[in-house]
Structures are given as structure tokens and as C-alpha cells.
Phi, psi and omega in degrees: 000324180296320179294321179297316178298320180296317179294320180296318180291327184294338181292344180263000181272159175301152182306319181297320179292321177300316180297321179296316180296318179296322179295317179297320180294321179294319178295321179296318178296320179296318179297319181296318182290329184272352181289153180295148184296341181283357168289343172280116189296323180297317178294319179296315180299317179297318181294319179296317179293320186281315189249343184092157185294319183297320178294321178297318179297319178300316179297319181294319180294322180292328181271003180055046179290173181303135183296329180301317181294318180295314182297320180296317179293321179299320181289335179272352185302315181297324182289347181255003178293133181072021182295126176265105184299326184284313183288324182226072183296337184266005190301311182296317181298321178296316179296317184289328175296315180294318178297317180297323178297314182291328180277347183080023179271086187298314181300315181292322178299314182293323177298314180297317179297321180296318180293316178302318180294312182298326181275352181071027181268144177278151178205155171258116187245122180294132179256320182209156163235125182285112187293129176057029178289336179230150176270119180293340181281314183274333179071213186289134178250108184293345180280351181290140170286321176113196183274139177229124179272139178278156185291340181272006176066009186264334189227153168245129175262123177259102189262113177254188187295320183228018177204157176233128177248131179259123179250138176277119183295328187291319183237002177073015182273153175280116188272311182209162175215136179230129180244145180221149178276351181255138184298141174271129182252340180195159178206131181208165177290139177270195185289334178244213181274008176279162178246141181255125183240131178250133178254163185290346176274004178095349183285147177247137183235141177247136182235109166279113191290356171282345178262163188288330182206163180289162177243142177296128182263302179192168174236099183292173183284350178235151179271117186263145168214174180050051186280153173209143181243134170257195181294331186231352188224158173245131182246142179198158178264139174236175180291344183249359179152199183262120182260141176236125180238158175270183183297334180276356178091008179278135178286116182255345181196144174227112177273103187290128176220137178254091184236141179284327183241135178305134182277177169279126177227145179192165171275155170292167183301327179268001177075010185263350181225154177250125184250134184216138181205145165233190186291347186243350185200158173230137175235141174228124176238150169285160179294344176278351175109354182280134177283124182256342183197145174203132175221143184211147175293341182274358182288174180276083184241147174277182187299315180294320181293328177295321178297317179295314181299321179297320178296318180294317180295323177298316179294329181275010181285350176232158177295327178296317178296318178299314182293324178293318177296323177296321183294327178272009176058047182291331190296330183271358183270164175289166183299319178295318178295323177299318180296318179297320178296319180295324181295334181265359184252128176288156177286122185281131172252348173205150185214139175289160183304324180275347184084004182287336178234148187218144176242133178230165178218123181207135177054043177074015180239127176261123188236144175251129182238152179229144181295137181223134175270120180229118177050051177065014174235160183249139178210167179259132178251134181289130180258322186205159181209136176226151176278141182225152173282183178297145179237157180278072174086148182295330185292350183276359177278125185229124178291140175258356177215154184296331181274004177065013177293320180254125179224163177225158182204159176272132177249167179302334182244018179150220178231160177217158176223148184231146160260102188291332180289312182270352179072023181268146181226145174229138183220150175222131178276079183260152179295140177205173179219181178293347177273000183299135176229150178244132178233113180285142175258114192307138171061024181234350189059026179252151179221136175266125181253115181247111180258015179089346179241330177206159179239123177235147181249128180240151174241135173279123182238133179117162180099000000 
């Protein structure tokens, strides 16, 4: 249709312009006809599977094909070493799709995407690279808070020590930038699509991202960090304890704690309880202020009870563990019942917002679990399981969907994403370091991969 419109419009152009357009079209057709057949992705994929990459490269060099094609294949050669055709039939197509995206080969990218779609294969497809988001000279900056995705799926906030850069997820453009002379200590989603920013001087700022910069909201009587918002409350850590504020920013409660190291704090999945833990104790309060649970190694416990308490404290060392224990209603049970509940619960590496679904990894198996009511008690039932290679630490597992069906993780040679229900996997051997972080963009199956040198956005496709 585009060519028909172009021809129709050209009839109204001056003769010289018409001749120029026809000449350009003829040259383009000649170039297409003279290009090597391996520019056709289907032919290239078949040749790679049948003869191997090295044989294909030999053929290309003998035919004096375009150097761009040869260089691109040479660079992908290492990524295809040890390729298991049965386990990962889509590996070359996924690599070639990503290479075509980076080279700007639109036709080849679309061909690869079409074959992947027709075959029903999963893939991680690069959508954007944020230009100059990182300095290759300075590398990773440990003072950075990092990337924060907005709830409307449109923007990524890159929060550094004294500035925030807003990136448009759709086209990878730099949307806005805000600089401050005061250090930024935290940034989180507010009750609506605004973002809440805390500075080291205690001031809180709200940013409606349709506006050019944030506005000063208030300076509460306590200095907040580690903030989290529920439907009606703001939670934060202060030097003297856990602070709870209402939507208007008024301090309504301060749970005083004398701790040397900031604890893990979070809301329960339903937003009705405040969960807090350090290595020696766990506290649970209702949002109304009543203490519902407390356990400590310093309590008057016998030897068996100390073992049980240690297990509970170990599970509560992360916000995911606290929320999972809250979801199975562990707080109201006896100490022996709490231990029995823990023995039946996997350690969560990812959790849905409500806590109804959980992802665990043990003995090379990645498992999806779902909450089940059994005899008036709650437990997690395994729904699906897939085999996985080694990963760079448990913290690298990131859900790509609220139900935890789609997840992504860092592997020793790149990143991978899974559809846990269908057992499909997509992987890409991308450069990364120990500073690599993954930031999911809500409801899009997209993830921003920040390796300290560049930021790229990928989408899980398939399944």
C-alpha cells in the first residue's frame, strides 16, 4: 500500500523529481537482487542449522559477500558454540534478531520475528537502548539508587545521587532531567501516577511526570528512607524507628526501635499490616498501631524454640519472606505450628503483589507455587517446574507479570526469561557484570537491563 501511495503522489511531481524517484527505486531493486541469499533470514537460519556457522562464513567469504554480513556472523560465532539444537531451536534466530536490531537491519529483524512467531518459539527481543545513559569511562556508580519504572508503563526513572533522568520507554528518548544539590535518598511510586522523592535534608517531593520537574510537597518531622506506599499510608524508616504517614503526609505513628542497621520494612500484601525485621527480631503491627506479633532471639526460649525462632528469622531476612509468611497467616499460630508451616513453604525469590503466587529455585529447578486453602490453613501448592542453569544469585530473579508466570533472571552468560506455565525459555548472551540489575516494566513483559555501562530494554515474546 505504501508503494501505491508513493506512485500516486509521484504523478503530481515535476518530471525531474519523478525521474529521480524512479532511479532511486530502480537502484534499490538492483541492490536487493544482487545481495547474497543469506540476507534472507530463513535461508540463513537453514544453512546455519544444516552446515554450521563456520561453513556459512566460508561460503560468504568465497562469494565476496557484503562485509557487514560476514562481520556480524563472525561476532555471533562465539555465542553459538555448544548450541543444543533440540533444547534451544530458536537460539540463532534470537541472536540474529537482536543483531539486526542493533545494526538497523529492519527487514532482517522483521523476518526473524516472523519466523519465531510462526514457530511458536519464545524470544527476548531488544526494544530500545537508552543512548548515553551510562558513562563508559566512569562505569558503575555505587551511589546510584538505580532504575525505577513508573506504574503507567511509559517511563523509566534513572535515579542518581543528585539527579533524576526520565526516559521514555516507547522510543528510548530522554524525556526530562531534574538536578538537585541535595542528595536523593529514596524514590518510589505514590498513590497515583506521581513519584515520591526523598532528599537527605528530610524534604519530600512529588513529581507528576507530565510536568517538567517535581514540586516540594512537605518536610515531615522525621527523615524518611526505604519508603513504600499502600492505598492509604506511607511507610518509611527513620533513625528512631518505623514511621507511618497518611496520604496527606501527616505522621500518624512512630514505632520506636533502637537498631544499628536499618531493618527490612514493608506492607503486607493486603496493606493492612506493617512487617519489620532485622537479623535478631521480627515485628508485625496493624496499620492501626496494634502489635500483632513479635519474636526475638533474646526472648525466653528453650533450645528447641530457639531453633524454630532462628528458622523464622532466616525467612524474614527479606521482604519477600516476610510477605510470604504473612500470606500463610503464620503470625497467629503457635510456635510449633509456625515451624510446621515454614517446613511446607518454599523460600520465595519472587512474589505476586497479593502473595497468592510464589517463585522458588532449588536444586536447579525453578518452580511456580499458588496459594491453597487446606483444612482452614493456607499453604502453597506447586503449579509448574522448569530446569534452569546456574544464576548470578537469587536476587536476580525478577517477575515480568503480576501473576509471576513470566520471570527473568541473570545467567552466567547473559539473561533468560521463562513462561513457567508452558515451560518456554528465551535467552540472550548479553554483556553484563556483577553490577547488573533488572528492572521490570509493569504489565508489558519488558525488562530494563542495566550492566553499569549501558541500559537496554527487552521484551519477552512468545508463550
